[in-house]
Backbone as a printed PyTorch tensor [residue, N CA C, xyz], in Angstrom:
tensor([[[ 35.8180, -52.7070,  -5.6620],
         [ 37.2170, -53.0490,  -5.8530],
         [ 37.6630, -54.0790,  -4.8260]],

        [[ 38.5070, -54.9490,  -5.2520],
         [ 39.1040, -55.9490,  -4.3770],
         [ 40.6080, -55.8110,  -4.4910]],

        [[ 41.2870, -55.8190,  -3.3530],
         [ 42.7360, -55.7060,  -3.3350],
         [ 43.3170, -56.9060,  -2.5990]],

        [[ 44.4570, -57.3560,  -3.0240],
         [ 45.1490, -58.4540,  -2.3780],
         [ 46.4910, -57.9640,  -1.8610]],

        [[ 46.8750, -58.4300,  -0.7020],
         [ 48.1820, -58.1080,  -0.1410],
         [ 49.1680, -59.1330,  -0.6740]],

        [[ 50.1950, -58.6610,  -1.3420],
         [ 51.2100, -59.5700,  -1.8720],
         [ 52.5070, -59.3750,  -1.1050]],

        [[ 52.9840, -60.4580,  -0.5560],
         [ 54.2810, -60.4860,   0.0990],
         [ 54.7800, -61.9170,  -0.0370]],

        [[ 55.7380, -62.1050,  -0.9140],
         [ 56.2060, -63.4610,  -1.2070],
         [ 56.7270, -64.1830,   0.0240]],

        [[ 57.3820, -63.4600,   0.9200],
         [ 57.9430, -64.0860,   2.1180],
         [ 56.8480, -64.6900,   2.9940]],

        [[ 55.7320, -64.0020,   3.1190],
         [ 54.6830, -64.4610,   4.0270],
         [ 53.5330, -65.2130,   3.3610]],

        [[ 53.2530, -64.9600,   2.0940],
         [ 52.0040, -65.4820,   1.5490],
         [ 52.0930, -66.3240,   0.2870]],

        [[ 53.1730, -66.3210,  -0.4490],
         [ 53.1400, -67.0640,  -1.7050],
         [ 53.8150, -68.4130,  -1.6750]],

        [[ 54.2360, -68.8530,  -0.5460],
         [ 54.9950, -70.1090,  -0.5060],
         [ 54.1490, -71.2900,  -0.0230]],

        [[ 52.8300, -71.1560,  -0.0390],
         [ 51.9780, -72.2150,   0.5100],
         [ 50.9640, -72.7090,  -0.5070]],

        [[ 50.6520, -73.9780,  -0.4080],
         [ 49.6010, -74.5740,  -1.2280],
         [ 48.3120, -74.7230,  -0.4270]],

        [[ 48.3800, -74.4520,   0.8750],
         [ 47.2120, -74.5650,   1.7450],
         [ 47.1860, -73.3800,   2.7030]],

        [[ 46.0240, -73.0810,   3.2470],
         [ 45.8690, -71.9230,   4.1310],
         [ 46.5980, -72.1260,   5.4500]],

        [[ 46.4800, -73.3000,   6.0460],
         [ 47.1060, -73.5870,   7.3410],
         [ 48.0880, -74.7560,   7.2030]],

        [[ 49.2830, -74.4910,   6.7030],
         [ 50.2570, -75.5840,   6.5770],
         [ 50.5870, -76.1910,   7.9410]],

        [[ 50.5920, -77.4900,   8.0420],
         [ 50.8460, -78.1720,   9.3200],
         [ 52.2880, -78.0470,   9.7740]],

        [[ 53.1990, -77.9000,   8.8540],
         [ 54.6250, -77.8830,   9.1610],
         [ 55.1370, -76.4910,   9.5120]],

        [[ 54.2870, -75.5030,   9.5040],
         [ 54.7130, -74.1110,   9.6550],
         [ 55.1570, -73.7790,  11.0770]],

        [[ 56.2470, -73.0410,  11.1920],
         [ 56.7250, -72.5430,  12.4800],
         [ 55.6740, -71.5950,  13.0650]],

        [[ 55.2120, -71.8300,  14.2930],
         [ 54.1580, -70.9870,  14.8770],
         [ 54.5320, -69.5020,  14.9530]],

        [[ 55.7850, -69.1970,  15.2360],
         [ 56.2110, -67.7900,  15.2920],
         [ 55.9990, -67.1290,  13.9270]],

        [[ 56.3700, -67.8100,  12.8780],
         [ 56.2050, -67.3030,  11.5190],
         [ 54.7270, -67.0850,  11.2040]],

        [[ 53.8870, -67.9840,  11.6630],
         [ 52.4390, -67.8580,  11.4610],
         [ 51.9200, -66.5620,  12.0920]],

        [[ 52.3770, -66.2610,  13.2850],
         [ 51.9690, -65.0130,  13.9400],
         [ 52.4910, -63.8050,  13.1750]],

        [[ 53.7340, -63.8630,  12.7620],
         [ 54.3250, -62.7400,  12.0310],
         [ 53.5680, -62.4430,  10.7410]],

        [[ 53.1920, -63.4750,  10.0120],
         [ 52.5590, -63.2070,   8.7210],
         [ 51.1810, -62.5750,   8.8650]],

        [[ 50.4420, -62.9130,   9.9080],
         [ 49.1350, -62.2720,  10.0780],
         [ 49.2540, -60.8730,  10.6780]],

        [[ 50.2710, -60.6380,  11.4540],
         [ 50.5370, -59.2720,  11.9170],
         [ 50.9150, -58.4140,  10.7180]],

        [[ 51.8000, -58.9250,   9.8590],
         [ 52.2010, -58.1960,   8.6560],
         [ 50.9880, -57.9070,   7.7650]],

        [[ 50.1050, -58.8900,   7.6230],
         [ 48.8950, -58.7010,   6.8240],
         [ 48.0110, -57.6010,   7.4140]],

        [[ 47.8130, -57.6300,   8.7250],
         [ 46.9580, -56.6360,   9.3820],
         [ 47.5020, -55.2290,   9.1960]],

        [[ 48.7810, -55.0650,   9.4190],
         [ 49.3860, -53.7420,   9.2690],
         [ 49.3730, -53.2990,   7.8070]],

        [[ 49.6320, -54.2200,   6.8910],
         [ 49.6320, -53.8790,   5.4600],
         [ 48.2630, -53.3860,   5.0100]],

        [[ 47.1920, -54.0140,   5.4970],
         [ 45.8550, -53.5830,   5.0760],
         [ 45.5600, -52.1590,   5.5500]],

        [[ 45.9660, -51.8390,   6.7680],
         [ 45.7410, -50.4850,   7.2770],
         [ 46.5750, -49.4560,   6.5190]],

        [[ 47.8390, -49.7620,   6.2930],
         [ 48.7120, -48.8190,   5.6070],
         [ 48.3130, -48.6300,   4.1420]],

        [[ 47.8960, -49.7040,   3.4920],
         [ 47.4910, -49.5930,   2.0880],
         [ 46.1960, -48.7940,   1.9640]],

        [[ 45.2650, -49.0240,   2.8600],
         [ 44.0270, -48.2390,   2.8480],
         [ 44.3430, -46.7570,   3.0000]],

        [[ 45.3030, -46.4620,   3.8310],
         [ 45.6920, -45.0630,   4.0420],
         [ 46.3330, -44.4880,   2.7750]],

        [[ 47.1830, -45.2600,   2.1150],
         [ 47.7930, -44.8030,   0.8630],
         [ 46.7480, -44.5300,  -0.2120]],

        [[ 45.6890, -45.3360,  -0.2220],
         [ 44.6100, -45.1510,  -1.1940],
         [ 43.6200, -44.0630,  -0.7680]],

        [[ 43.8100, -43.5430,   0.4340],
         [ 42.8790, -42.5940,   1.0480],
         [ 41.4820, -43.2140,   1.1790]],

        [[ 41.4580, -44.5100,   1.5040],
         [ 40.2100, -45.2370,   1.7140],
         [ 39.8940, -45.2110,   3.2060]],

        [[ 38.9800, -44.3490,   3.5920],
         [ 38.5850, -44.2140,   4.9950],
         [ 37.3780, -45.1110,   5.2560]],

        [[ 37.6440, -46.2310,   5.8610],
         [ 36.5700, -47.1830,   6.1320],
         [ 35.6960, -46.6720,   7.2730]],

        [[ 34.3910, -46.7970,   7.1070],
         [ 33.4730, -46.4940,   8.2060],
         [ 33.5480, -47.6030,   9.2400]],

        [[ 33.5820, -48.8420,   8.7380],
         [ 33.6130, -50.0230,   9.6090],
         [ 34.6290, -51.0100,   9.0480]],

        [[ 35.4400, -51.5770,   9.9300],
         [ 36.3200, -52.6730,   9.5530],
         [ 35.8560, -53.9050,  10.3010]],

        [[ 35.5920, -54.9640,   9.5530],
         [ 35.1540, -56.2290,  10.1380],
         [ 36.3630, -57.1600,  10.1650]],

        [[ 36.8490, -57.4450,  11.3590],
         [ 37.9890, -58.3540,  11.5300],
         [ 37.4580, -59.7080,  11.9740]],

        [[ 38.0790, -60.7530,  11.4500],
         [ 37.6050, -62.0970,  11.7350],
         [ 38.6960, -62.9320,  12.3910]],

        [[ 38.4620, -63.2970,  13.6210],
         [ 39.3070, -64.2040,  14.3930],
         [ 40.7110, -63.6410,  14.6290]],

        [[ 41.5780, -64.4500,  15.2000],
         [ 42.8870, -63.9600,  15.6490],
         [ 43.7610, -63.4790,  14.5020]],

        [[ 43.5110, -63.9490,  13.2960],
         [ 44.3430, -63.5870,  12.1480],
         [ 44.3650, -62.0820,  11.9030]],

        [[ 43.2410, -61.4370,  12.1070],
         [ 43.1480, -59.9900,  11.8780],
         [ 42.8510, -59.2260,  13.1710]],

        [[ 43.0600, -59.8740,  14.2900],
         [ 42.7590, -59.2520,  15.5860],
         [ 43.6420, -58.0540,  15.8930]],

        [[ 44.7570, -57.9180,  15.2060],
         [ 45.6280, -56.7720,  15.4350],
         [ 45.0320, -55.4800,  14.8720]],

        [[ 44.1710, -55.5660,  13.8900],
         [ 43.6410, -54.3670,  13.2370],
         [ 42.9320, -53.4450,  14.2270]],

        [[ 41.9520, -53.9310,  15.0030],
         [ 41.3170, -53.0210,  15.9660],
         [ 42.3010, -52.4890,  17.0060]],

        [[ 43.2570, -53.3170,  17.4040],
         [ 44.2280, -52.8660,  18.3950],
         [ 45.1530, -51.8100,  17.8140]],

        [[ 45.6020, -51.9900,  16.5930],
         [ 46.4160, -50.9570,  15.9460],
         [ 45.6590, -49.6310,  15.9030]],

        [[ 44.3860, -49.6910,  15.5320],
         [ 43.6030, -48.4530,  15.4340],
         [ 43.4510, -47.7870,  16.7980]],

        [[ 43.2380, -48.5780,  17.8470],
         [ 43.0250, -48.0150,  19.1810],
         [ 44.3160, -47.6510,  19.9100]],

        [[ 45.4340, -48.2480,  19.5230],
         [ 46.6920, -47.9730,  20.2290],
         [ 47.6730, -47.2000,  19.3460]],

        [[ 48.1950, -47.8250,  18.3180],
         [ 49.2130, -47.1890,  17.4760],
         [ 48.6800, -46.0120,  16.6710]],

        [[ 47.4410, -46.0980,  16.2310],
         [ 46.8550, -45.0190,  15.4240],
         [ 45.8750, -44.1660,  16.2410]],

        [[ 45.9960, -44.2110,  17.5230],
         [ 45.0520, -43.5240,  18.4160],
         [ 44.8930, -42.0410,  18.0780]],

        [[ 45.9850, -41.3800,  17.7200],
         [ 45.9350, -39.9420,  17.4440],
         [ 45.9970, -39.6310,  15.9510]],

        [[ 45.7810, -40.6340,  15.1270],
         [ 45.8090, -40.4620,  13.6840],
         [ 44.4010, -40.1020,  13.2080]],

        [[ 44.2240, -38.8990,  12.7320],
         [ 42.9150, -38.4120,  12.2920],
         [ 42.3050, -39.3020,  11.2120]],

        [[ 43.1450, -39.9220,  10.3930],
         [ 42.6560, -40.7570,   9.3080],
         [ 41.7420, -41.8710,   9.8150]],

        [[ 42.0820, -42.4720,  10.9630],
         [ 41.3170, -43.6020,  11.4960],
         [ 40.3560, -43.1950,  12.6180]],

        [[ 40.2360, -41.9170,  12.9090],
         [ 39.4870, -41.4700,  14.0890],
         [ 38.0010, -41.8220,  14.0750]],

        [[ 37.4020, -41.9600,  12.9210],
         [ 35.9620, -42.2500,  12.8520],
         [ 35.6630, -43.6980,  12.4790]],

        [[ 36.6950, -44.4880,  12.2940],
         [ 36.4980, -45.8810,  11.8920],
         [ 36.0830, -46.7310,  13.0850]],

        [[ 35.0290, -47.4790,  12.9170],
         [ 34.5480, -48.4210,  13.9360],
         [ 35.0130, -49.8190,  13.5690]],

        [[ 35.0540, -50.6790,  14.5580],
         [ 35.5090, -52.0510,  14.3570],
         [ 34.4500, -53.0470,  14.7950]],

        [[ 34.3030, -54.0830,  14.0100],
         [ 33.4880, -55.2330,  14.3760],
         [ 34.4490, -56.4100,  14.4020]],

        [[ 34.3930, -57.1800,  15.4550],
         [ 35.2850, -58.3300,  15.5730],
         [ 34.4570, -59.5770,  15.7800]],

        [[ 34.7800, -60.6060,  15.0320],
         [ 34.0330, -61.8570,  15.0940],
         [ 34.9930, -63.0040,  15.3860]],

        [[ 34.5990, -63.8520,  16.3040],
         [ 35.3870, -65.0290,  16.6510],
         [ 34.7080, -66.2460,  16.0400]],

        [[ 35.4450, -67.0260,  15.2740],
         [ 34.8430, -68.2440,  14.7420],
         [ 35.4730, -69.4990,  15.3300]],

        [[ 36.6160, -69.3640,  15.9930],
         [ 37.2580, -70.5310,  16.5960],
         [ 37.7780, -70.1490,  17.9780]],

        [[ 36.9370, -70.2880,  18.9740],
         [ 37.2980, -69.8900,  20.3250],
         [ 38.4270, -70.7370,  20.8960]],

        [[ 38.5980, -71.9230,  20.3740],
         [ 39.6350, -72.8140,  20.8940],
         [ 41.0430, -72.3450,  20.5210]],

        [[ 41.1780, -71.5870,  19.4310],
         [ 42.5010, -71.0820,  19.0640],
         [ 42.4420, -69.5690,  19.0540]],

        [[ 43.2010, -68.9420,  19.9450],
         [ 43.0600, -67.5150,  20.1710],
         [ 44.2900, -66.6970,  19.7910]],

        [[ 45.2100, -67.2680,  19.0570],
         [ 46.3930, -66.5120,  18.6640],
         [ 47.3130, -66.2360,  19.8270]],

        [[ 47.5170, -67.2250,  20.6910],
         [ 48.3420, -67.0580,  21.8880],
         [ 49.8150, -67.2490,  21.5160]],

        [[ 50.6450, -66.3140,  21.9830],
         [ 52.0840, -66.4040,  21.7290],
         [ 52.8250, -65.6390,  22.8110]],

        [[ 54.1370, -65.6930,  22.7610],
         [ 54.9860, -65.0170,  23.7400],
         [ 54.9400, -63.5010,  23.5280]],

        [[ 55.2120, -62.7610,  24.5890],
         [ 55.0650, -61.3140,  24.5180],
         [ 56.0310, -60.6370,  23.5530]],

        [[ 57.1040, -61.3020,  23.1550],
         [ 58.0330, -60.6740,  22.2130],
         [ 57.4060, -60.4430,  20.8390]],

        [[ 56.2700, -61.0630,  20.5580],
         [ 55.5910, -60.8210,  19.2890],
         [ 55.1210, -59.3710,  19.2080]],

        [[ 54.9300, -58.7380,  20.3560],
         [ 54.5360, -57.3270,  20.3670],
         [ 55.6610, -56.4380,  19.8480]],

        [[ 56.9120, -56.8520,  20.0390],
         [ 58.0330, -56.1030,  19.4650],
         [ 57.9690, -56.1680,  17.9410]],

        [[ 57.7380, -57.3510,  17.4100],
         [ 57.5970, -57.5060,  15.9660],
         [ 56.4410, -56.6460,  15.4460]],

        [[ 55.3570, -56.5970,  16.2050],
         [ 54.1670, -55.8520,  15.8000],
         [ 54.3050, -54.3440,  16.0300]],

        [[ 55.3920, -53.9370,  16.6460],
         [ 55.6280, -52.5280,  16.9750],
         [ 54.5230, -51.9780,  17.8890]],

        [[ 54.1540, -52.8030,  18.8860],
         [ 53.1450, -52.3930,  19.8690],
         [ 53.8490, -52.0550,  21.1780]],

        [[ 53.4120, -51.0240,  21.8390],
         [ 53.9850, -50.6500,  23.1300],
         [ 53.4380, -51.5690,  24.2100]],

        [[ 54.3390, -52.3400,  24.8130],
         [ 53.9250, -53.2900,  25.8470],
         [ 53.3100, -52.5780,  27.0480]],

        [[ 53.8080, -51.3880,  27.3800],
         [ 53.2760, -50.6830,  28.5420],
         [ 51.8190, -50.2810,  28.3440]],

        [[ 51.3600, -50.2320,  27.1100],
         [ 49.9660, -49.8760,  26.8370],
         [ 49.0870, -51.1180,  26.6840]],

        [[ 49.5890, -52.1570,  26.0230],
         [ 48.7170, -53.2790,  25.6740],
         [ 48.9540, -54.5650,  26.4560]],

        [[ 50.1210, -54.7310,  27.0780],
         [ 50.3950, -56.0020,  27.7630],
         [ 50.0640, -55.8590,  29.2450]],

        [[ 48.7700, -55.9490,  29.5500],
         [ 48.2750, -55.8400,  30.9200],
         [ 46.9470, -56.5810,  31.0080]],

        [[ 46.3520, -56.5890,  32.1940],
         [ 45.1280, -57.3720,  32.3910],
         [ 43.9380, -56.8570,  31.5810]],

        [[ 43.9540, -55.5940,  31.1670],
         [ 42.8510, -55.0610,  30.3630],
         [ 43.1840, -55.1170,  28.8760]],

        [[ 44.3720, -55.5670,  28.5610],
         [ 44.8000, -55.6310,  27.1660],
         [ 44.9400, -57.0620,  26.7030]],

        [[ 46.1290, -57.4000,  26.2330],
         [ 46.3160, -58.6970,  25.5890],
         [ 47.0030, -59.7220,  26.4800]],

        [[ 47.3360, -59.3680,  27.7190],
         [ 48.0130, -60.3290,  28.5980],
         [ 47.0070, -61.3400,  29.1220]],

        [[ 47.3460, -62.6110,  28.9820],
         [ 46.4910, -63.6860,  29.4550],
         [ 47.4040, -64.8170,  29.9080]],

        [[ 47.5390, -64.9740,  31.2170],
         [ 48.4210, -65.9890,  31.8000],
         [ 49.8690, -65.8290,  31.3140]],

        [[ 50.3350, -64.5810,  31.2410],
         [ 51.7190, -64.3010,  30.8950],
         [ 52.0470, -64.3730,  29.4190]],

        [[ 51.0540, -64.5710,  28.5870],
         [ 51.2690, -64.6280,  27.1350],
         [ 50.3630, -63.6010,  26.4410]],

        [[ 50.6780, -63.3300,  25.2000],
         [ 49.8260, -62.4740,  24.3780],
         [ 48.6770, -63.3280,  23.8620]],

        [[ 47.4720, -62.8170,  24.0050],
         [ 46.2830, -63.5060,  23.5070],
         [ 45.5180, -62.5090,  22.6500]],

        [[ 45.4380, -62.7570,  21.3590],
         [ 44.8320, -61.7790,  20.4510],
         [ 43.3300, -61.6590,  20.6170]],

        [[ 42.6700, -62.6880,  21.1030],
         [ 41.2270, -62.5700,  21.3210],
         [ 40.9630, -61.6160,  22.4810]],

        [[ 41.6780, -61.7720,  23.6050],
         [ 41.4680, -60.8300,  24.7130],
         [ 41.9670, -59.4490,  24.3330]],

        [[ 42.9840, -59.3840,  23.4920],
         [ 43.5170, -58.1160,  23.0210],
         [ 42.4430, -57.3370,  22.2600]],

        [[ 41.7820, -57.9970,  21.3710],
         [ 40.7610, -57.3360,  20.5650],
         [ 39.5380, -57.0200,  21.3990]],

        [[ 39.2210, -57.8800,  22.3370],
         [ 38.1200, -57.6020,  23.2620],
         [ 38.3720, -56.2860,  23.9700]],

        [[ 39.6000, -56.0470,  24.3580],
         [ 39.9460, -54.8070,  25.0440],
         [ 39.8740, -53.6080,  24.1170]],

        [[ 40.3720, -53.7730,  22.9030],
         [ 40.3420, -52.6780,  21.9400],
         [ 38.9160, -52.2820,  21.6030]],

        [[ 38.0230, -53.2510,  21.5240],
         [ 36.6390, -52.9640,  21.1810],
         [ 35.8170, -52.5590,  22.3870]],

        [[ 36.3930, -52.6120,  23.5740],
         [ 35.6630, -52.2730,  24.7920],
         [ 35.1930, -50.8390,  24.8300]],

        [[ 35.7350, -49.9980,  23.9780],
         [ 35.3230, -48.5990,  23.9670],
         [ 34.1430, -48.3460,  23.0410]],

        [[ 33.7490, -49.3470,  22.2930],
         [ 32.6560, -49.1850,  21.3540],
         [ 31.4740, -50.0580,  21.7550]],

        [[ 30.3470, -49.7740,  21.1460],
         [ 29.1250, -50.5140,  21.4540],
         [ 29.3230, -51.9990,  21.1760]],

        [[ 28.8620, -52.8160,  22.0910],
         [ 28.9960, -54.2680,  21.9550],
         [ 27.7340, -54.8490,  21.3380]],

        [[ 27.9170, -55.8300,  20.5020],
         [ 26.7990, -56.5360,  19.9100],
         [ 26.2830, -57.5570,  20.9050]],

        [[ 24.9890, -57.7650,  20.9160],
         [ 24.4270, -58.7600,  21.8270],
         [ 24.8960, -60.1420,  21.4200]],

        [[ 25.1230, -60.9630,  22.4110],
         [ 25.5810, -62.3230,  22.1610],
         [ 24.5200, -63.2980,  22.6530]],

        [[ 24.4040, -64.3940,  22.0100],
         [ 23.4720, -65.4300,  22.3970],
         [ 23.8290, -65.8830,  23.8170]],

        [[ 22.9160, -65.6920,  24.7750],
         [ 23.2130, -65.9860,  26.1810],
         [ 23.5150, -67.4600,  26.4250]],

        [[ 22.8290, -68.3480,  25.7120],
         [ 23.0860, -69.7760,  25.8870],
         [ 24.5070, -70.1200,  25.4150]],

        [[ 24.9020, -69.5800,  24.2650],
         [ 26.2520, -69.8160,  23.7530],
         [ 27.2910, -69.2160,  24.6940]],

        [[ 27.0470, -68.0150,  25.1830],
         [ 27.9890, -67.3860,  26.1040],
         [ 28.1550, -68.2170,  27.3690]],

        [[ 27.0590, -68.7100,  27.9320],
         [ 27.1730, -69.5010,  29.1580],
         [ 27.9560, -70.7870,  28.9130]],

        [[ 27.8050, -71.3950,  27.7430],
         [ 28.5860, -72.5920,  27.4110],
         [ 30.0730, -72.2560,  27.3000]],

        [[ 30.3900, -71.1230,  26.6810],
         [ 31.7950, -70.7180,  26.5270],
         [ 32.4320, -70.4000,  27.8700]],

        [[ 31.6450, -69.9070,  28.7950],
         [ 32.1760, -69.5040,  30.0910],
         [ 32.3580, -70.6810,  31.0390]],

        [[ 31.8440, -71.8510,  30.6750],
         [ 32.0520, -73.0410,  31.5020],
         [ 33.5150, -73.4470,  31.4320]],

        [[ 34.0480, -73.8640,  32.5480],
         [ 35.4440, -74.2850,  32.5950],
         [ 35.7090, -75.3840,  31.5760]],

        [[ 36.7680, -75.2070,  30.8040],
         [ 37.1580, -76.2110,  29.8240],
         [ 36.5460, -76.0390,  28.4560]],

        [[ 35.4770, -75.2780,  28.3380],
         [ 34.8250, -75.1110,  27.0320],
         [ 35.3490, -73.9070,  26.2720]],

        [[ 35.8060, -72.9010,  26.9720],
         [ 36.1980, -71.6600,  26.3120],
         [ 37.6840, -71.4300,  26.2820]],

        [[ 38.4670, -72.4730,  26.4280],
         [ 39.9270, -72.3520,  26.3710],
         [ 40.4280, -71.2640,  27.3110]],

        [[ 39.9690, -71.3010,  28.5430],
         [ 40.3390, -70.3560,  29.6060],
         [ 39.7400, -68.9720,  29.4250]],

        [[ 38.8750, -68.7790,  28.4670],
         [ 38.2670, -67.4680,  28.2860],
         [ 37.3180, -67.1610,  29.4510]],

        [[ 36.8980, -68.2130,  30.1510],
         [ 36.0140, -68.0090,  31.2990],
         [ 36.7130, -67.2340,  32.4130]],

        [[ 38.0470, -67.1590,  32.3660],
         [ 38.8050, -66.4540,  33.3970],
         [ 39.1850, -65.0440,  32.9680]],

        [[ 38.6160, -64.5590,  31.8820],
         [ 38.8880, -63.2000,  31.4070],
         [ 37.6060, -62.4020,  31.4400]],

        [[ 37.6960, -61.1150,  31.1310],
         [ 36.4900, -60.2960,  30.9910],
         [ 36.1100, -60.3490,  29.5200]],

        [[ 35.4780, -61.4210,  29.0980],
         [ 35.1700, -61.5880,  27.6820],
         [ 34.1880, -60.5410,  27.1830]],

        [[ 33.3070, -60.0810,  28.0430],
         [ 32.3870, -59.0150,  27.6760],
         [ 32.8510, -57.7600,  28.4110]],

        [[ 33.5480, -56.8660,  27.7110],
         [ 34.1040, -55.7010,  28.3850],
         [ 33.0200, -54.7400,  28.8510]],

        [[ 33.3160, -54.0660,  29.9450],
         [ 32.4080, -53.0250,  30.3890],
         [ 33.1210, -51.6880,  30.2550]],

        [[ 32.4640, -50.6190,  30.6260],
         [ 33.0400, -49.2930,  30.4070],
         [ 34.3360, -49.0630,  31.1720]],

        [[ 34.5880, -49.7700,  32.2570],
         [ 35.8360, -49.6150,  33.0010],
         [ 37.0090, -50.2520,  32.2720]],

        [[ 36.7590, -51.2600,  31.4880],
         [ 37.8140, -52.0640,  30.8930],
         [ 38.2460, -51.5330,  29.5230]],

        [[ 38.5810, -50.2710,  29.4630],
         [ 38.9870, -49.6790,  28.1940],
         [ 40.4810, -49.6780,  28.0710]],

        [[ 40.9460, -49.9070,  26.8640],
         [ 42.3680, -49.8950,  26.5960],
         [ 42.9320, -48.5290,  26.9480]],

        [[ 43.9480, -48.5190,  27.7890],
         [ 44.6080, -47.2730,  28.1460],
         [ 43.9350, -46.5040,  29.2660]],

        [[ 42.8760, -47.0350,  29.8790],
         [ 42.1910, -46.2840,  30.9340],
         [ 42.4620, -46.8410,  32.3300]],

        [[ 43.4810, -47.7280,  32.4490],
         [ 43.7560, -48.2920,  33.7540],
         [ 44.3790, -47.2660,  34.6700]]])
């Protein structure tokens, strides 16, 4: 089965995936809405995913929602997350007020082990933190070293891109 999220306000008014004229705040809102809608709809269908594969900043809220907002929800307790980055140069960076729109508790997620990166919300570091509690996939060492070089990883070299057991969401 394939399901599509329909929301005319966020998704039906475009002829292209990334409209150039789009307000950046609106862009963040629509992908947050999409992420939350997919989780809530799966729950309505009683579809308990074993693994959710999120791709890039657009769906980076999904693992964080599961680890923070749904932390005590039995429905999602056994679901694992895989997160893949395809564009390291764009990480879904925005002002912290986007967490209010996302209904995320800033005291839990807006910190050095969560999504805070130079005073802004960064969804790539956010998801890195959410996935820090699960087994990490091996990364190509040559690619990682290139990303960690100053200027190549869009400041990711100054974060804990590969989380360790200390860097768990909510364990500070």
